[in-house]
Coordinates of N, CA, C and O in Angstrom, one line a residue:
M1 N 33.2 30.1 -8.2 CA 33.3 28.7 -8.6 C 34.7 28.7 -9.0 O 35.2 28.8 -10.0
E2 N 35.3 27.5 -8.7 CA 36.5 27.1 -8.9 C 36.6 25.9 -9.9 O 36.0 24.7 -9.5
L3 N 37.4 25.7 -10.9 CA 37.3 24.7 -12.0 C 38.7 24.1 -11.7 O 39.1 23.2 -12.8
G4 N 39.3 23.9 -10.8 CA 40.6 23.2 -10.5 C 40.4 21.7 -10.5 O 39.4 21.0 -10.3
C5 N 41.6 21.1 -10.7 CA 41.8 19.7 -10.9 C 42.2 19.2 -9.4 O 43.2 19.4 -8.8
N6 N 41.3 18.4 -8.6 CA 41.7 17.8 -7.3 C 41.6 16.3 -7.2 O 40.9 15.8 -8.3
L7 N 41.8 15.9 -6.2 CA 41.7 14.1 -6.2 C 40.2 13.9 -6.1 O 39.6 13.0 -6.7
Y8 N 39.2 14.6 -5.5 CA 37.9 14.4 -5.6 C 37.4 14.4 -7.1 O 36.8 13.4 -7.4
N9 N 37.8 15.1 -7.9 CA 37.3 15.3 -9.0 C 37.7 14.2 -10.1 O 37.2 13.6 -10.8
M10 N 39.2 13.9 -9.8 CA 39.8 12.8 -10.4 C 39.1 11.5 -10.1 O 38.8 10.6 -11.0
I11 N 38.8 11.4 -8.7 CA 38.0 10.0 -8.5 C 36.6 10.0 -9.2 O 36.3 8.8 -9.6
G12 N 35.9 11.1 -9.0 CA 34.8 11.1 -9.8 C 34.9 10.6 -11.5 O 34.0 10.0 -12.0
V13 N 35.6 11.3 -12.1 CA 35.9 11.1 -13.4 C 36.2 9.5 -13.7 O 35.5 9.1 -14.6
I14 N 37.2 8.9 -12.9 CA 37.6 7.5 -13.2 C 36.3 6.7 -13.0 O 35.9 5.9 -13.7
L15 N 35.6 7.1 -11.7 CA 34.4 6.4 -11.4 C 33.3 6.4 -12.3 O 33.0 5.3 -13.0
F16 N 33.1 7.6 -13.0 CA 32.1 7.6 -14.3 C 32.4 7.2 -15.4 O 31.7 6.2 -16.0
I17 N 34.0 6.8 -15.6 CA 34.6 6.2 -16.8 C 34.3 4.8 -16.7 O 33.5 4.2 -17.8
G18 N 34.4 4.4 -15.6 CA 34.4 2.9 -15.1 C 32.7 2.6 -15.5 O 32.4 1.4 -16.0
L19 N 31.7 3.4 -15.0 CA 30.3 3.1 -15.0 C 29.9 3.1 -16.4 O 29.0 2.3 -16.8
F20 N 30.4 4.0 -17.2 CA 30.1 4.3 -18.7 C 30.6 3.1 -19.3 O 29.8 2.8 -20.1
Y21 N 31.5 2.5 -19.2 CA 32.4 1.4 -19.8 C 31.4 0.2 -19.5 O 30.8 -0.5 -20.5
G22 N 30.5 0.0 -18.1 CA 30.2 -1.0 -17.7 C 28.8 -0.8 -18.4 O 28.2 -2.0 -18.8
M23 N 28.2 0.2 -18.5 CA 27.0 0.4 -19.3 C 27.0 -0.1 -20.8 O 26.2 -0.5 -21.4
Y24 N 28.3 0.7 -21.5 CA 28.6 0.2 -22.6 C 28.3 -1.1 -22.7 O 27.8 -1.8 -24.0
N25 N 28.8 -2.2 -21.9 CA 28.9 -3.6 -21.9 C 27.7 -4.2 -21.8 O 27.5 -5.3 -21.2
K26 N 26.5 -3.3 -21.7 CA 25.1 -3.7 -20.9 C 25.3 -4.1 -19.6 O 24.4 -5.1 -19.3
S27 N 25.5 -3.6 -18.6 CA 25.4 -4.1 -17.4 C 24.4 -3.2 -16.6 O 24.1 -2.0 -16.7
R28 N 23.4 -4.0 -16.2 CA 22.2 -3.5 -15.3 C 22.7 -2.7 -14.3 O 22.2 -1.5 -13.9
I29 N 23.7 -3.2 -13.6 CA 24.1 -2.4 -12.3 C 24.8 -1.3 -12.4 O 24.4 -0.3 -11.8
C30 N 25.7 -1.1 -13.5 CA 26.1 0.1 -13.7 C 25.2 1.1 -14.3 O 25.3 2.2 -13.9
A31 N 24.4 0.7 -15.0 CA 23.0 1.7 -15.6 C 22.3 2.1 -14.3 O 21.9 3.6 -14.4
I32 N 21.8 1.4 -13.2 CA 21.2 1.7 -12.3 C 21.9 2.7 -11.4 O 21.4 3.9 -11.1
I33 N 23.4 2.3 -11.2 CA 24.4 3.4 -10.1 C 24.2 4.5 -11.0 O 24.1 5.5 -10.4
L34 N 24.2 4.6 -12.4 CA 24.4 5.9 -13.1 C 23.1 6.5 -12.8 O 23.2 8.0 -12.6
L35 N 22.1 6.0 -12.7 CA 20.8 6.8 -13.0 C 20.7 7.5 -11.3 O 20.1 8.3 -11.2
I36 N 20.9 6.5 -10.5 CA 21.0 6.8 -8.7 C 21.6 8.1 -8.7 O 21.6 9.2 -8.1
F37 N 22.9 8.3 -9.2 CA 24.1 9.2 -9.0 C 23.2 10.5 -10.0 O 23.6 11.8 -9.5
S38 N 22.8 10.5 -10.9 CA 22.4 11.5 -11.5 C 21.0 12.1 -10.9 O 20.9 13.2 -10.8
I39 N 20.2 11.2 -10.3 CA 19.2 12.0 -9.6 C 19.8 12.6 -8.4 O 19.3 13.7 -7.9
I40 N 20.6 11.8 -7.5 CA 21.2 12.8 -6.3 C 21.9 13.9 -6.9 O 21.8 15.0 -6.2
H41 N 22.6 14.1 -7.9 CA 23.3 14.9 -8.5 C 22.2 16.2 -8.8 O 22.5 17.4 -8.6
N42 N 21.0 15.8 -9.3 CA 19.8 16.8 -9.6 C 19.4 17.5 -8.4 O 19.1 18.5 -8.3
I43 N 19.1 16.7 -7.3 CA 18.7 16.9 -6.3 C 19.4 18.1 -5.5 O 19.2 19.3 -4.9
Y44 N 20.8 17.7 -5.7 CA 21.9 18.7 -4.8 C 21.6 19.8 -5.5 O 21.8 21.0 -5.0
F45 N 21.8 19.9 -7.0 CA 21.7 21.2 -7.8 C 20.5 22.1 -7.6 O 20.5 23.3 -7.3
F46 N 19.6 21.1 -7.5 CA 18.1 21.9 -7.0 C 18.2 22.8 -5.9 O 17.8 23.9 -5.6
I47 N 18.5 21.8 -4.8 CA 19.1 22.4 -3.5 C 19.7 23.7 -3.3 O 19.5 24.8 -2.9
T48 N 21.1 23.4 -4.0 CA 22.1 24.8 -3.8 C 21.6 25.8 -4.8 O 22.3 27.0 -4.7
G49 N 20.5 25.6 -5.6 CA 20.1 26.9 -6.7 C 21.1 26.9 -7.5 O 21.4 28.3 -8.1
I50 N 21.3 26.3 -8.5 CA 22.6 26.4 -9.6 C 21.5 26.8 -10.4 O 20.6 26.8 -10.7
N51 N 22.2 27.3 -11.7 CA 21.7 27.8 -12.9 C 20.5 26.9 -13.5 O 20.8 25.6 -13.8
P52 N 19.2 27.5 -13.6 CA 18.0 26.7 -13.9 C 18.5 26.0 -15.2 O 17.7 24.9 -15.4
L53 N 19.1 26.5 -16.1 CA 19.3 26.1 -17.4 C 20.1 24.7 -17.2 O 19.7 23.6 -17.9
R54 N 21.4 24.9 -16.2 CA 21.7 23.4 -16.0 C 21.2 22.5 -15.5 O 21.3 21.1 -15.6
I55 N 19.9 22.6 -14.7 CA 19.1 22.1 -14.2 C 18.5 21.1 -15.2 O 18.3 20.1 -14.9
I56 N 17.8 22.0 -16.0 CA 17.0 21.2 -17.1 C 17.9 20.3 -18.0 O 17.4 19.3 -18.3
I57 N 19.2 21.0 -18.4 CA 19.9 19.9 -19.0 C 20.3 18.5 -18.3 O 20.2 17.3 -18.8
D58 N 20.6 18.7 -17.0 CA 20.8 17.5 -16.3 C 19.6 16.7 -15.9 O 19.3 15.3 -15.8
L59 N 18.3 17.1 -16.0 CA 17.1 16.5 -15.9 C 17.0 15.7 -17.4 O 16.2 14.4 -17.4
I60 N 17.4 16.3 -18.5 CA 17.3 15.5 -19.8 C 18.3 14.5 -19.8 O 17.9 13.3 -20.0
I61 N 19.4 14.7 -19.4 CA 20.6 13.6 -19.3 C 20.0 12.4 -18.1 O 20.1 11.2 -18.3
T62 N 19.3 12.9 -17.1 CA 18.6 11.7 -16.3 C 17.5 11.1 -17.0 O 17.3 9.7 -16.8
F63 N 16.7 11.6 -17.8 CA 15.8 10.8 -18.5 C 16.7 9.7 -19.5 O 15.9 8.7 -19.4
F64 N 17.6 10.1 -19.9 CA 18.5 9.6 -20.7 C 18.9 8.0 -20.2 O 19.0 7.0 -20.6
F65 N 19.5 8.4 -19.1 CA 20.0 7.1 -17.9 C 18.6 6.5 -17.7 O 19.0 5.0 -17.5
A66 N 17.5 6.9 -17.4 CA 16.4 5.9 -17.0 C 16.1 5.1 -18.3 O 15.6 4.0 -18.1
Y67 N 16.3 5.7 -19.6 CA 16.1 4.9 -20.6 C 17.1 3.9 -20.9 O 16.7 2.8 -21.4
C68 N 18.3 4.1 -20.5 CA 19.2 3.1 -20.7 C 19.2 2.2 -19.5 O 19.6 1.0 -20.0
V69 N 18.5 2.3 -18.4 CA 18.4 1.3 -17.6 C 17.2 0.3 -18.2 O 17.3 -0.9 -18.1
Y70 N 16.1 1.0 -18.6 CA 14.9 0.0 -19.5 C 15.7 -0.5 -20.3 O 15.3 -1.8 -20.6
G71 N 16.6 0.1 -21.1 CA 17.2 -0.8 -22.5 C 18.0 -2.0 -21.9 O 17.8 -2.9 -22.5
T72 N 18.6 -1.8 -21.0 CA 19.5 -2.7 -20.5 C 18.8 -4.2 -20.0 O 19.0 -5.3 -20.2
F73 N 17.6 -3.6 -19.2 CA 16.7 -4.7 -18.7 C 16.0 -5.7 -19.9 O 16.1 -6.6 -19.9
V74 N 15.7 -4.8 -20.8 CA 14.8 -5.2 -22.2 C 15.8 -6.1 -22.7 O 15.7 -7.3 -23.5
Y75 N 17.3 -5.6 -23.2 CA 18.5 -6.3 -23.8 C 18.4 -7.8 -23.1 O 18.5 -8.8 -23.7
H76 N 18.6 -7.9 -21.7 CA 18.9 -9.1 -21.0 C 17.4 -9.9 -20.9 O 17.5 -11.4 -21.1
K77 N 16.3 -9.5 -21.2 CA 15.0 -10.3 -21.3 C 15.2 -11.0 -23.0 O 14.9 -11.9 -22.7
I78 N 15.6 -10.1 -23.8 CA 15.8 -10.7 -24.9 C 16.7 -11.8 -24.9 O 16.5 -12.6 -25.6
I79 N 18.0 -11.7 -24.4 CA 18.7 -12.6 -24.6 C 18.4 -13.9 -23.9 O 18.6 -15.3 -24.1
I80 N 17.8 -13.7 -22.7 CA 17.0 -14.9 -22.2 C 16.0 -15.8 -22.8 O 16.2 -16.8 -22.9
I81 N 15.3 -15.1 -23.6 CA 14.5 -15.3 -24.3 C 15.1 -16.3 -25.6 O 14.7 -17.5 -25.6
K82 N 16.0 -15.7 -26.3 CA 16.7 -16.5 -27.1 C 17.5 -17.4 -26.9 O 17.6 -18.5 -27.5
L83 N 18.1 -17.5 -25.7 CA 18.8 -18.7 -25.1 C 17.8 -19.8 -24.9 O 18.2 -21.2 -24.9
N84 N 16.7 -19.8 -24.4 CA 15.6 -20.7 -24.2 C 15.3 -21.3 -25.2 O 14.6 -22.6 -25.3
K85 N 15.3 -20.7 -26.6 CA 14.7 -21.3 -27.7 C 15.5 -22.6 -28.0 O 16.7 -22.7 -28.0

């Protein structure tokens, strides 16, 4: 396994930083995209047979992403209710 830095890795890091920033700003789209990427990532590692401990950690992270998606939708629902009062 090579840990070198190439263009593909740099694009991935920049993409994830942008999505995390969007999720920090309570963007539902960014939260959903991160959840989808995490699920695809878990499926890929499960198929390729990577270390089982890493799969468990990735599943925990995916759970937190799912909870972030839920939180952003609840946040926007609360904002809409407050604006209607």
